[in-house]
mmCIF file of N, CA and C and ligand atoms in Angstrom:
data_model
loop_
_atom_site.group_PDB
_atom_site.id
_atom_site.type_symbol
_atom_site.label_atom_id
_atom_site.label_comp_id
_atom_site.label_asym_id
_atom_site.label_seq_id
_atom_site.Cartn_x
_atom_site.Cartn_y
_atom_site.Cartn_z
ATOM 1 N N MET A 59 -54.237 16.281 188.011
ATOM 2 C CA MET A 59 -54.934 15.821 187.429
ATOM 3 C C MET A 59 -54.820 15.050 186.190
ATOM 4 N N THR A 60 -55.281 14.038 185.920
ATOM 5 C CA THR A 60 -54.525 13.708 184.690
ATOM 6 C C THR A 60 -55.520 13.345 183.334
ATOM 7 N N TYR A 61 -55.312 13.215 182.597
ATOM 8 C CA TYR A 61 -56.164 13.365 181.514
ATOM 9 C C TYR A 61 -57.797 12.057 181.536
ATOM 10 N N ASP A 62 -58.259 12.675 181.097
ATOM 11 C CA ASP A 62 -59.584 11.211 181.469
ATOM 12 C C ASP A 62 -60.531 11.058 180.308
ATOM 13 N N ASP A 63 -60.219 9.899 179.264
ATOM 14 C CA ASP A 63 -60.122 9.464 177.710
ATOM 15 C C ASP A 63 -61.470 9.404 177.717
ATOM 16 N N SER A 64 -62.840 9.942 178.566
ATOM 17 C CA SER A 64 -63.792 9.397 179.183
ATOM 18 C C SER A 64 -64.197 10.705 178.082
ATOM 19 N N ASN A 65 -64.054 11.979 178.111
ATOM 20 C CA ASN A 65 -64.411 13.689 178.194
ATOM 21 C C ASN A 65 -64.949 13.243 176.636
ATOM 22 N N VAL A 66 -66.121 13.990 176.871
ATOM 23 C CA VAL A 66 -66.925 13.988 174.923
ATOM 24 C C VAL A 66 -66.356 14.373 173.981
ATOM 25 N N PHE A 67 -64.711 15.165 174.212
ATOM 26 C CA PHE A 67 -64.105 15.683 172.629
ATOM 27 C C PHE A 67 -63.330 13.940 172.586
ATOM 28 N N ALA A 68 -63.078 13.171 173.277
ATOM 29 C CA ALA A 68 -62.053 11.972 173.319
ATOM 30 C C ALA A 68 -63.206 10.913 172.839
ATOM 31 N N LYS A 69 -64.128 11.090 173.535
ATOM 32 C CA LYS A 69 -65.250 10.412 172.346
ATOM 33 C C LYS A 69 -65.287 10.722 171.263
ATOM 34 N N ILE A 70 -65.645 12.407 170.693
ATOM 35 C CA ILE A 70 -65.793 12.591 169.368
ATOM 36 C C ILE A 70 -64.907 12.112 168.604
ATOM 37 N N LEU A 71 -63.613 12.189 168.488
ATOM 38 C CA LEU A 71 -62.218 11.719 168.465
ATOM 39 C C LEU A 71 -62.628 10.280 167.891
ATOM 40 N N ARG A 72 -62.946 9.508 169.069
ATOM 41 C CA ARG A 72 -63.073 8.049 168.872
ATOM 42 C C ARG A 72 -64.325 7.783 167.686
ATOM 43 N N GLU A 73 -65.453 8.388 167.652
ATOM 44 C CA GLU A 73 -66.425 8.285 166.292
ATOM 45 C C GLU A 73 -67.213 7.240 167.361
ATOM 46 N N GLU A 74 -67.489 7.785 168.620
ATOM 47 C CA GLU A 74 -67.901 7.392 169.548
ATOM 48 C C GLU A 74 -69.325 8.357 169.870
ATOM 49 N N LEU A 75 -69.301 9.752 169.792
ATOM 50 C CA LEU A 75 -70.083 10.508 169.446
ATOM 51 C C LEU A 75 -70.066 10.975 168.482
ATOM 52 N N PRO A 76 -71.934 11.534 168.178
ATOM 53 C CA PRO A 76 -71.458 12.271 166.672
ATOM 54 C C PRO A 76 -71.455 14.102 166.795
ATOM 55 N N CYS A 77 -70.619 14.614 165.988
ATOM 56 C CA CYS A 77 -70.569 15.978 165.876
ATOM 57 C C CYS A 77 -70.765 16.525 164.432
ATOM 58 N N TYR A 78 -70.658 17.566 164.886
ATOM 59 C CA TYR A 78 -71.262 18.387 163.365
ATOM 60 C C TYR A 78 -69.796 18.751 162.761
ATOM 61 N N LYS A 79 -68.651 18.142 161.881
ATOM 62 C CA LYS A 79 -67.467 17.615 161.994
ATOM 63 C C LYS A 79 -67.575 19.150 160.861
ATOM 64 N N VAL A 80 -66.121 20.400 160.977
ATOM 65 C CA VAL A 80 -65.613 20.778 159.523
ATOM 66 C C VAL A 80 -64.477 20.751 159.073
ATOM 67 N N TYR A 81 -63.505 20.438 160.027
ATOM 68 C CA TYR A 81 -62.229 20.089 159.685
ATOM 69 C C TYR A 81 -61.564 18.794 160.195
ATOM 70 N N GLU A 82 -60.668 18.362 159.177
ATOM 71 C CA GLU A 82 -59.495 17.549 159.763
ATOM 72 C C GLU A 82 -58.586 17.497 159.266
ATOM 73 N N ASP A 83 -57.515 17.137 159.611
ATOM 74 C CA ASP A 83 -56.252 17.104 159.414
ATOM 75 C C ASP A 83 -55.414 15.444 160.427
ATOM 76 N N ASP A 84 -53.895 15.680 159.991
ATOM 77 C CA ASP A 84 -53.664 14.300 160.955
ATOM 78 C C ASP A 84 -53.769 14.648 162.497
ATOM 79 N N GLU A 85 -53.292 15.964 162.794
ATOM 80 C CA GLU A 85 -52.964 16.898 163.965
ATOM 81 C C GLU A 85 -54.304 17.152 164.620
ATOM 82 N N THR A 86 -54.923 17.895 164.094
ATOM 83 C CA THR A 86 -56.133 18.410 164.467
ATOM 84 C C THR A 86 -57.941 18.251 164.175
ATOM 85 N N PHE A 87 -58.879 19.189 165.103
ATOM 86 C CA PHE A 87 -59.764 17.601 164.033
ATOM 87 C C PHE A 87 -60.903 19.494 164.573
ATOM 88 N N ALA A 88 -61.505 19.740 164.129
ATOM 89 C CA ALA A 88 -62.938 21.140 164.435
ATOM 90 C C ALA A 88 -64.177 20.659 163.883
ATOM 91 N N PHE A 89 -64.720 20.898 164.525
ATOM 92 C CA PHE A 89 -66.262 20.544 164.850
ATOM 93 C C PHE A 89 -67.010 21.842 165.317
ATOM 94 N N LEU A 90 -68.588 21.614 165.240
ATOM 95 C CA LEU A 90 -69.178 23.090 165.951
ATOM 96 C C LEU A 90 -69.422 22.827 167.142
ATOM 97 N N ASP A 91 -69.500 24.451 168.159
ATOM 98 C CA ASP A 91 -69.585 23.437 169.565
ATOM 99 C C ASP A 91 -71.869 23.034 169.345
ATOM 100 N N ILE A 92 -71.933 22.638 170.438
ATOM 101 C CA ILE A 92 -73.266 22.036 170.225
ATOM 102 C C ILE A 92 -74.301 23.120 170.703
ATOM 103 N N MET A 93 -73.701 23.879 171.459
ATOM 104 C CA MET A 93 -74.406 24.777 172.611
ATOM 105 C C MET A 93 -74.008 25.962 172.092
ATOM 106 N N PRO A 94 -73.855 26.778 170.674
ATOM 107 C CA PRO A 94 -73.413 27.807 170.147
ATOM 108 C C PRO A 94 -73.880 28.915 170.585
ATOM 109 N N ARG A 95 -72.779 29.497 171.074
ATOM 110 C CA ARG A 95 -72.734 30.806 171.362
ATOM 111 C C ARG A 95 -73.009 32.071 170.398
ATOM 112 N N ALA A 96 -72.971 31.538 168.996
ATOM 113 C CA ALA A 96 -73.584 32.733 167.702
ATOM 114 C C ALA A 96 -73.271 31.200 166.471
ATOM 115 N N ASP A 97 -74.119 31.864 166.006
ATOM 116 C CA ASP A 97 -73.863 30.623 164.330
ATOM 117 C C ASP A 97 -72.487 30.687 163.933
ATOM 118 N N GLY A 98 -71.600 29.183 163.358
ATOM 119 C CA GLY A 98 -70.755 29.180 163.131
ATOM 120 C C GLY A 98 -69.566 28.234 164.240
ATOM 121 N N HIS A 99 -70.377 29.315 165.205
ATOM 122 C CA HIS A 99 -69.378 28.463 166.856
ATOM 123 C C HIS A 99 -68.700 27.236 166.856
ATOM 124 N N THR A 100 -67.518 27.193 166.535
ATOM 125 C CA THR A 100 -66.515 26.245 165.980
ATOM 126 C C THR A 100 -65.379 25.938 167.481
ATOM 127 N N LEU A 101 -65.449 24.586 167.061
ATOM 128 C CA LEU A 101 -64.089 24.002 168.577
ATOM 129 C C LEU A 101 -62.900 23.560 167.645
ATOM 130 N N VAL A 102 -62.003 23.914 168.265
ATOM 131 C CA VAL A 102 -60.986 23.100 167.410
ATOM 132 C C VAL A 102 -59.986 22.414 168.299
ATOM 133 N N ILE A 103 -59.287 21.186 168.123
ATOM 134 C CA ILE A 103 -59.061 20.542 169.181
ATOM 135 C C ILE A 103 -57.337 19.478 168.890
ATOM 136 N N PRO A 104 -56.619 19.441 169.626
ATOM 137 C CA PRO A 104 -55.608 18.273 169.235
ATOM 138 C C PRO A 104 -56.224 16.823 169.305
ATOM 139 N N LYS A 105 -55.773 15.868 168.144
ATOM 140 C CA LYS A 105 -56.135 14.669 168.473
ATOM 141 C C LYS A 105 -55.302 14.230 169.687
ATOM 142 N N ASN A 106 -54.074 14.820 170.186
ATOM 143 C CA ASN A 106 -53.242 14.203 171.119
ATOM 144 C C ASN A 106 -54.180 14.251 172.455
ATOM 145 N N PRO A 107 -54.049 13.648 173.329
ATOM 146 C CA PRO A 107 -54.396 13.943 174.624
ATOM 147 C C PRO A 107 -53.772 14.856 175.721
ATOM 148 N N ALA A 108 -54.295 16.179 175.985
ATOM 149 C CA ALA A 108 -54.219 17.291 176.440
ATOM 150 C C ALA A 108 -55.221 18.092 176.861
ATOM 151 N N ILE A 109 -54.982 18.442 178.463
ATOM 152 C CA ILE A 109 -56.195 18.806 179.139
ATOM 153 C C ILE A 109 -56.519 19.904 179.091
ATOM 154 N N ASN A 110 -55.085 21.139 178.655
ATOM 155 C CA ASN A 110 -55.495 22.642 178.926
ATOM 156 C C ASN A 110 -53.877 23.049 178.196
ATOM 157 N N ILE A 111 -54.009 24.496 178.385
ATOM 158 C CA ILE A 111 -52.662 25.523 178.360
ATOM 159 C C ILE A 111 -51.590 24.639 179.098
ATOM 160 N N PHE A 112 -51.992 23.794 180.640
ATOM 161 C CA PHE A 112 -50.705 23.845 181.413
ATOM 162 C C PHE A 112 -50.587 22.171 181.114
ATOM 163 N N ASP A 113 -50.887 21.355 180.538
ATOM 164 C CA ASP A 113 -50.796 20.011 180.216
ATOM 165 C C ASP A 113 -49.861 20.262 178.521
ATOM 166 N N VAL A 114 -50.479 20.816 177.520
ATOM 167 C CA VAL A 114 -49.928 20.104 176.455
ATOM 168 C C VAL A 114 -48.799 20.866 175.744
ATOM 169 N N SER A 115 -48.897 20.174 174.479
ATOM 170 C CA SER A 115 -46.946 20.212 174.475
ATOM 171 C C SER A 115 -46.856 21.456 173.523
ATOM 172 N N PRO A 116 -46.028 22.257 173.637
ATOM 173 C CA PRO A 116 -45.909 23.274 172.346
ATOM 174 C C PRO A 116 -45.953 23.076 170.904
ATOM 175 N N GLU A 117 -45.451 21.895 170.737
ATOM 176 C CA GLU A 117 -45.297 21.616 169.400
ATOM 177 C C GLU A 117 -47.087 21.269 169.230
ATOM 178 N N VAL A 118 -47.756 20.639 170.062
ATOM 179 C CA VAL A 118 -49.348 20.055 169.468
ATOM 180 C C VAL A 118 -49.694 21.508 169.668
ATOM 181 N N LEU A 119 -49.527 22.571 170.786
ATOM 182 C CA LEU A 119 -50.812 23.804 170.970
ATOM 183 C C LEU A 119 -49.900 24.721 169.721
ATOM 184 N N CYS A 120 -48.732 24.123 169.290
ATOM 185 C CA CYS A 120 -48.647 25.287 167.493
ATOM 186 C C CYS A 120 -49.379 24.795 166.627
ATOM 187 N N THR A 121 -49.960 23.066 166.037
ATOM 188 C CA THR A 121 -50.796 23.054 165.108
ATOM 189 C C THR A 121 -51.833 23.452 165.327
ATOM 190 N N THR A 122 -52.524 23.286 167.093
ATOM 191 C CA THR A 122 -53.471 23.434 166.964
ATOM 192 C C THR A 122 -54.290 24.971 166.668
ATOM 193 N N ILE A 123 -52.607 26.088 167.085
ATOM 194 C CA ILE A 123 -52.947 27.511 166.766
ATOM 195 C C ILE A 123 -53.480 27.260 164.815
ATOM 196 N N ARG A 124 -52.441 26.980 164.555
ATOM 197 C CA ARG A 124 -52.531 27.087 162.987
ATOM 198 C C ARG A 124 -53.959 26.489 162.307
ATOM 199 N N THR A 125 -54.244 25.023 163.445
ATOM 200 C CA THR A 125 -55.723 25.600 162.285
ATOM 201 C C THR A 125 -56.584 26.691 162.975
ATOM 202 N N VAL A 126 -56.895 26.625 164.000
ATOM 203 C CA VAL A 126 -57.393 28.055 164.413
ATOM 204 C C VAL A 126 -56.776 28.745 163.390
ATOM 205 N N GLN A 127 -56.211 29.571 162.944
ATOM 206 C CA GLN A 127 -55.985 30.004 162.583
ATOM 207 C C GLN A 127 -56.189 30.176 160.739
ATOM 208 N N ARG A 128 -55.914 28.913 160.680
ATOM 209 C CA ARG A 128 -56.506 28.548 159.157
ATOM 210 C C ARG A 128 -57.599 28.837 159.114
ATOM 211 N N LEU A 129 -58.329 28.103 159.787
ATOM 212 C CA LEU A 129 -60.528 28.047 159.817
ATOM 213 C C LEU A 129 -60.839 29.308 160.136
ATOM 214 N N THR A 130 -60.164 30.466 161.155
ATOM 215 C CA THR A 130 -61.094 31.553 161.297
ATOM 216 C C THR A 130 -61.854 32.050 160.271
ATOM 217 N N PRO A 131 -61.025 32.761 158.964
ATOM 218 C CA PRO A 131 -61.357 33.570 158.109
ATOM 219 C C PRO A 131 -62.133 32.432 157.192
ATOM 220 N N ALA A 132 -62.597 30.766 156.978
ATOM 221 C CA ALA A 132 -63.417 30.835 156.502
ATOM 222 C C ALA A 132 -64.233 30.296 157.588
ATOM 223 N N ILE A 133 -65.024 30.542 158.663
ATOM 224 C CA ILE A 133 -65.766 30.639 159.598
ATOM 225 C C ILE A 133 -66.592 31.988 158.898
ATOM 226 N N ARG A 134 -66.009 33.205 159.538
ATOM 227 C CA ARG A 134 -66.251 34.729 159.111
ATOM 228 C C ARG A 134 -66.616 34.572 158.105
ATOM 229 N N ASP A 135 -66.205 34.181 156.790
ATOM 230 C CA ASP A 135 -66.780 34.588 155.278
ATOM 231 C C ASP A 135 -68.012 33.150 155.829
ATOM 232 N N ALA A 136 -68.037 31.758 155.978
ATOM 233 C CA ALA A 136 -69.283 31.475 155.356
ATOM 234 C C ALA A 136 -70.922 31.873 156.430
ATOM 235 N N VAL A 137 -70.578 32.144 157.622
ATOM 236 C CA VAL A 137 -71.428 33.226 158.255
ATOM 237 C C VAL A 137 -71.672 34.661 158.150
ATOM 238 N N GLU A 138 -70.933 34.481 156.902
ATOM 239 C CA GLU A 138 -70.566 36.895 156.846
ATOM 240 C C GLU A 138 -70.497 37.411 158.410
ATOM 241 N N ALA A 139 -69.702 36.979 159.430
ATOM 242 C CA ALA A 139 -69.515 37.897 160.692
ATOM 243 C C ALA A 139 -68.819 39.463 160.615
ATOM 244 N N ASP A 140 -68.824 39.806 161.190
ATOM 245 C CA ASP A 140 -68.267 41.099 161.586
ATOM 246 C C ASP A 140 -66.671 41.236 162.298
ATOM 247 N N GLY A 141 -66.644 39.947 162.326
ATOM 248 C CA GLY A 141 -65.451 39.655 163.892
ATOM 249 C C GLY A 141 -65.636 38.326 164.072
ATOM 250 N N VAL A 142 -64.242 38.361 165.045
ATOM 251 C CA VAL A 142 -64.333 36.861 165.415
ATOM 252 C C VAL A 142 -63.537 36.862 166.622
ATOM 253 N N LEU A 143 -64.202 36.299 167.449
ATOM 254 C CA LEU A 143 -63.612 36.041 169.148
ATOM 255 C C LEU A 143 -62.919 34.761 169.159
ATOM 256 N N ILE A 144 -62.117 34.524 170.054
ATOM 257 C CA ILE A 144 -60.964 33.289 169.560
ATOM 258 C C ILE A 144 -60.889 33.266 171.466
ATOM 259 N N GLN A 145 -61.480 32.088 171.989
ATOM 260 C CA GLN A 145 -61.625 31.975 173.469
ATOM 261 C C GLN A 145 -60.873 30.363 173.843
ATOM 262 N N GLN A 146 -60.512 30.348 174.884
ATOM 263 C CA GLN A 146 -59.822 29.307 175.243
ATOM 264 C C GLN A 146 -59.820 29.167 176.991
ATOM 265 N N PHE A 147 -60.188 27.970 177.147
ATOM 266 C CA PHE A 147 -60.506 27.942 179.271
ATOM 267 C C PHE A 147 -59.429 26.887 179.895
ATOM 268 N N ASN A 148 -59.066 27.621 181.214
ATOM 269 C CA ASN A 148 -58.453 26.438 181.444
ATOM 270 C C ASN A 148 -59.107 26.439 182.965
ATOM 271 N N ASP A 149 -59.464 24.998 182.780
ATOM 272 C CA ASP A 149 -59.172 24.985 184.573
ATOM 273 C C ASP A 149 -61.038 25.465 185.111
ATOM 274 N N ALA A 150 -61.376 24.450 185.799
ATOM 275 C CA ALA A 150 -62.914 24.736 186.286
ATOM 276 C C ALA A 150 -63.427 26.601 186.461
ATOM 277 N N ALA A 151 -62.940 26.407 186.869
ATOM 278 C CA ALA A 151 -62.367 27.593 187.820
ATOM 279 C C ALA A 151 -63.212 29.236 186.616
ATOM 280 N N ALA A 152 -61.691 28.381 185.659
ATOM 281 C CA ALA A 152 -62.219 29.873 184.626
ATOM 282 C C ALA A 152 -63.447 29.354 183.163
ATOM 283 N N GLY A 153 -63.878 28.204 183.438
ATOM 284 C CA GLY A 153 -65.058 28.079 182.692
ATOM 285 C C GLY A 153 -65.005 27.009 181.953
ATOM 286 N N GLN A 154 -63.709 26.098 182.351
ATOM 287 C CA GLN A 154 -63.525 24.945 181.488
ATOM 288 C C GLN A 154 -64.529 23.684 181.777
ATOM 289 N N THR A 155 -65.253 23.348 180.943
ATOM 290 C CA THR A 155 -66.085 22.108 181.134
ATOM 291 C C THR A 155 -65.767 20.679 180.560
ATOM 292 N N VAL A 156 -64.855 21.020 179.572
ATOM 293 C CA VAL A 156 -64.609 19.339 179.017
ATOM 294 C C VAL A 156 -62.926 19.737 178.965
ATOM 295 N N PHE A 157 -63.060 18.681 179.539
ATOM 296 C CA PHE A 157 -60.952 19.146 179.673
ATOM 297 C C PHE A 157 -60.142 17.843 178.991
ATOM 298 N N HIS A 158 -60.544 17.911 177.612
ATOM 299 C CA HIS A 158 -59.527 18.066 176.043
ATOM 300 C C HIS A 158 -59.251 19.627 176.046
ATOM 301 N N VAL A 159 -58.042 19.805 175.695
ATOM 302 C CA VAL A 159 -57.677 21.179 175.678
ATOM 303 C C VAL A 159 -58.679 21.836 174.170
ATOM 304 N N HIS A 160 -59.272 23.121 173.965
ATOM 305 C CA HIS A 160 -60.027 23.213 172.558
ATOM 306 C C HIS A 160 -59.542 25.126 172.624
ATOM 307 N N PHE A 161 -59.688 25.139 171.491
ATOM 308 C CA PHE A 161 -60.109 26.490 171.226
ATOM 309 C C PHE A 161 -61.343 27.173 170.314
ATOM 310 N N HIS A 162 -62.137 27.737 171.223
ATOM 311 C CA HIS A 162 -63.499 28.470 170.620
ATOM 312 C C HIS A 162 -62.938 29.534 169.643
ATOM 313 N N ILE A 163 -64.030 29.069 168.727
ATOM 314 C CA ILE A 163 -64.025 31.021 167.421
ATOM 315 C C ILE A 163 -65.540 30.738 167.532
ATOM 316 N N ILE A 164 -65.631 31.986 167.621
ATOM 317 C CA ILE A 164 -66.836 32.504 167.677
ATOM 318 C C ILE A 164 -67.426 33.713 166.808
ATOM 319 N N PRO A 165 -67.651 34.036 166.048
ATOM 320 C CA PRO A 165 -67.930 34.613 164.682
ATOM 321 C C PRO A 165 -68.805 35.911 165.618
ATOM 322 N N ARG A 166 -68.533 37.006 165.698
ATOM 323 C CA ARG A 166 -69.131 38.631 166.031
ATOM 324 C C ARG A 166 -69.926 39.483 165.301
ATOM 325 N N TRP A 167 -71.165 39.789 165.250
ATOM 326 C CA TRP A 167 -71.551 41.117 164.356
ATOM 327 C C TRP A 167 -71.590 42.132 164.892
ATOM 328 N N ASP A 168 -71.444 43.126 164.238
ATOM 329 C CA ASP A 168 -72.041 44.484 165.597
ATOM 330 C C ASP A 168 -73.127 44.672 165.834
ATOM 331 N N GLY A 169 -73.167 44.841 167.431
ATOM 332 C CA GLY A 169 -74.134 45.316 167.952
ATOM 333 C C GLY A 169 -74.919 44.091 168.822
ATOM 334 N N VAL A 170 -74.253 42.626 168.103
ATOM 335 C CA VAL A 170 -75.348 42.067 168.355
ATOM 336 C C VAL A 170 -74.290 40.854 169.492
ATOM 337 N N ALA A 171 -75.587 40.310 171.026
ATOM 338 C CA ALA A 171 -74.948 39.553 172.051
ATOM 339 C C ALA A 171 -74.125 38.546 171.745
ATOM 340 N N LEU A 172 -73.315 38.095 172.482
ATOM 341 C CA LEU A 172 -73.295 36.690 172.513
ATOM 342 C C LEU A 172 -74.601 35.929 173.651
ATOM 343 N N LYS A 173 -74.435 34.650 172.760
ATOM 344 C CA LYS A 173 -75.510 33.830 173.759
ATOM 345 C C LYS A 173 -74.793 33.514 174.983
ATOM 346 N N PRO A 174 -74.992 32.680 175.880
ATOM 347 C CA PRO A 174 -74.505 32.092 177.612
ATOM 348 C C PRO A 174 -73.452 31.031 176.842
ATOM 349 N N HIS A 175 -72.139 30.957 177.643
ATOM 350 C CA HIS A 175 -71.344 30.064 177.345
ATOM 351 C C HIS A 175 -72.339 28.941 177.807
ATOM 352 N N ALA A 176 -71.818 27.828 176.595
ATOM 353 C CA ALA A 176 -72.354 25.800 177.068
ATOM 354 C C ALA A 176 -73.970 26.372 178.010
ATOM 355 N N GLY A 177 -75.034 27.359 176.587
ATOM 356 C CA GLY A 177 -76.288 27.517 176.546
ATOM 357 C C GLY A 177 -76.821 26.595 176.801
ATOM 358 N N ASP A 178 -77.845 27.030 175.735
ATOM 359 C CA ASP A 178 -79.219 25.636 175.361
ATOM 360 C C ASP A 178 -78.321 25.101 173.968
ATOM 361 N N MET A 179 -78.568 24.049 173.462
ATOM 362 C CA MET A 179 -78.672 23.301 172.850
ATOM 363 C C MET A 179 -78.763 23.884 171.305
ATOM 364 N N GLY A 180 -78.008 23.613 170.303
ATOM 365 C CA GLY A 180 -78.086 24.879 168.485
ATOM 366 C C GLY A 180 -79.376 23.965 168.011
ATOM 367 N N ASP A 181 -79.983 24.123 167.349
ATOM 368 C CA ASP A 181 -81.105 23.292 166.733
ATOM 369 C C ASP A 181 -80.073 22.606 165.705
ATOM 370 N N PRO A 182 -80.729 21.238 165.423
ATOM 371 C CA PRO A 182 -79.509 20.603 164.549
ATOM 372 C C PRO A 182 -79.566 20.687 163.036
ATOM 373 N N ASP A 183 -80.621 21.858 162.518
ATOM 374 C CA ASP A 183 -80.422 21.509 160.593
ATOM 375 C C ASP A 183 -79.353 22.913 161.221
ATOM 376 N N VAL A 184 -79.889 23.854 161.915
ATOM 377 C CA VAL A 184 -78.902 25.209 161.675
ATOM 378 C C VAL A 184 -77.689 24.723 161.757
ATOM 379 N N LEU A 185 -77.234 23.656 162.576
ATOM 380 C CA LEU A 185 -76.016 23.811 162.789
ATOM 381 C C LEU A 185 -75.391 22.677 162.262
ATOM 382 N N ALA A 186 -76.002 22.088 160.890
ATOM 383 C CA ALA A 186 -75.961 21.183 159.996
ATOM 384 C C ALA A 186 -75.819 21.855 158.864
ATOM 385 N N ALA A 187 -76.620 23.118 158.845
ATOM 386 C CA ALA A 187 -75.752 24.479 157.325
ATOM 387 C C ALA A 187 -75.026 24.903 157.652
ATOM 388 N N ASN A 188 -74.561 25.274 159.136
ATOM 389 C CA ASN A 188 -73.476 25.965 159.587
ATOM 390 C C ASN A 188 -72.705 25.024 158.668
ATOM 391 N N ALA A 189 -72.377 24.124 159.466
ATOM 392 C CA ALA A 189 -71.053 22.877 159.225
ATOM 393 C C ALA A 189 -71.128 23.374 157.318
ATOM 394 N N GLU A 190 -72.157 22.936 157.015
ATOM 395 C CA GLU A 190 -72.130 22.675 155.347
ATOM 396 C C GLU A 190 -71.293 24.348 155.030
ATOM 397 N N LYS A 191 -71.739 25.226 154.748
ATOM 398 C CA LYS A 191 -71.459 26.350 154.663
ATOM 399 C C LYS A 191 -69.685 26.671 154.782
ATOM 400 N N ILE A 192 -69.493 26.157 155.572
ATOM 401 C CA ILE A 192 -67.837 26.224 156.788
ATOM 402 C C ILE A 192 -67.059 25.404 155.576
ATOM 403 N N ARG A 193 -67.539 23.592 155.503
ATOM 404 C CA ARG A 193 -66.872 23.314 154.659
ATOM 405 C C ARG A 193 -67.074 23.392 153.375
ATOM 406 N N THR A 194 -68.009 24.178 152.818
ATOM 407 C CA THR A 194 -67.553 24.694 151.562
ATOM 408 C C THR A 194 -66.492 25.548 151.432
ATOM 409 N N VAL A 195 -66.606 26.694 152.030
ATOM 410 C CA VAL A 195 -65.868 27.909 151.939
ATOM 411 C C VAL A 195 -64.187 26.979 151.823
ATOM 412 N N LEU A 196 -64.680 26.021 152.987
ATOM 413 C CA LEU A 196 -62.934 25.685 153.142
ATOM 414 C C LEU A 196 -61.873 24.697 151.881
ATOM 415 N N GLU A 197 -63.617 24.351 150.913
ATOM 416 C CA GLU A 197 -62.595 23.643 150.165
ATOM 417 C C GLU A 197 -62.888 24.283 149.168
ATOM 418 N N ALA A 198 -63.504 25.295 148.768
ATOM 419 C CA ALA A 198 -63.125 26.402 148.237
ATOM 420 C C ALA A 198 -61.379 27.230 148.295
ATOM 421 N N ALA A 199 -61.181 26.953 149.220
ATOM 422 C CA ALA A 199 -59.542 28.073 149.738
ATOM 423 C C ALA A 199 -58.704 27.416 149.321
HETATM 424 P P1 LIG B 209 -65.147 24.714 177.737
HETATM 425 O O1 LIG B 209 -65.791 25.535 179.077
HETATM 426 O O2 LIG B 209 -64.275 25.665 177.569
HETATM 427 O O3 LIG B 209 -64.768 23.714 178.469
HETATM 428 O O4 LIG B 209 -66.051 24.453 176.395
HETATM 429 C C1 LIG B 209 -66.938 22.931 176.461
HETATM 430 C C2 LIG B 209 -67.693 23.493 174.822
HETATM 431 O O5 LIG B 209 -67.973 22.246 174.335
HETATM 432 C C3 LIG B 209 -69.046 24.555 175.314
HETATM 433 O O6 LIG B 209 -68.718 25.466 174.989
HETATM 434 C C4 LIG B 209 -69.993 23.165 175.515
HETATM 435 O O7 LIG B 209 -71.222 24.032 174.723
HETATM 436 C C5 LIG B 209 -69.540 21.994 174.126
HETATM 437 N N1 LIG B 209 -69.633 20.780 174.097
HETATM 438 C C6 LIG B 209 -70.078 19.941 175.040
HETATM 439 N N2 LIG B 209 -70.190 19.087 174.583
HETATM 440 C C7 LIG B 209 -70.089 19.093 173.110
HETATM 441 C C8 LIG B 209 -70.754 18.102 172.214
HETATM 442 N N3 LIG B 209 -70.877 16.639 172.461
HETATM 443 N N4 LIG B 209 -70.343 18.062 170.800
HETATM 444 C C9 LIG B 209 -70.610 19.614 170.298
HETATM 445 N N5 LIG B 209 -69.776 20.968 171.429
HETATM 446 C C10 LIG B 209 -69.738 20.234 172.846
#
């Protein structure tokens, strides 16, 4: 399998599709999952094209996970979560649906079940409000 730059995340990076952006630097980009499994569910991607863990260089993986580590406490605080799940899927058999490597940052609350993976579309007003809350915490950090 070769990287296909018509995937949705490549289109978001090229600004051909909208997103609820929360963070960007020279190497990485983060935005809300449009079908969130929980409030504040965020995706972190490298700007470099790579399909998944089998394809990404160690250098790009390092910059990406560094962004995951930087954003996770801000996301937790923004939505007042009790904990945070980090998830990453490789190949369709494992549940990967978008073939540009990415990490899911999913806030969790005690006793609250996760919604299904890639389930219902999020409410646009709630997504916009959560993105704003996360950006505010990040800017204050
Ligand atoms: P994965 O199954 O790990 O490849 O996850 C892909 C994720 O991308 C799913 O959780 C989808 O809900 C999410 N997703 C798909 N299209 C978009 C989009 N246009 N904007 C934001 N998230 C998306």
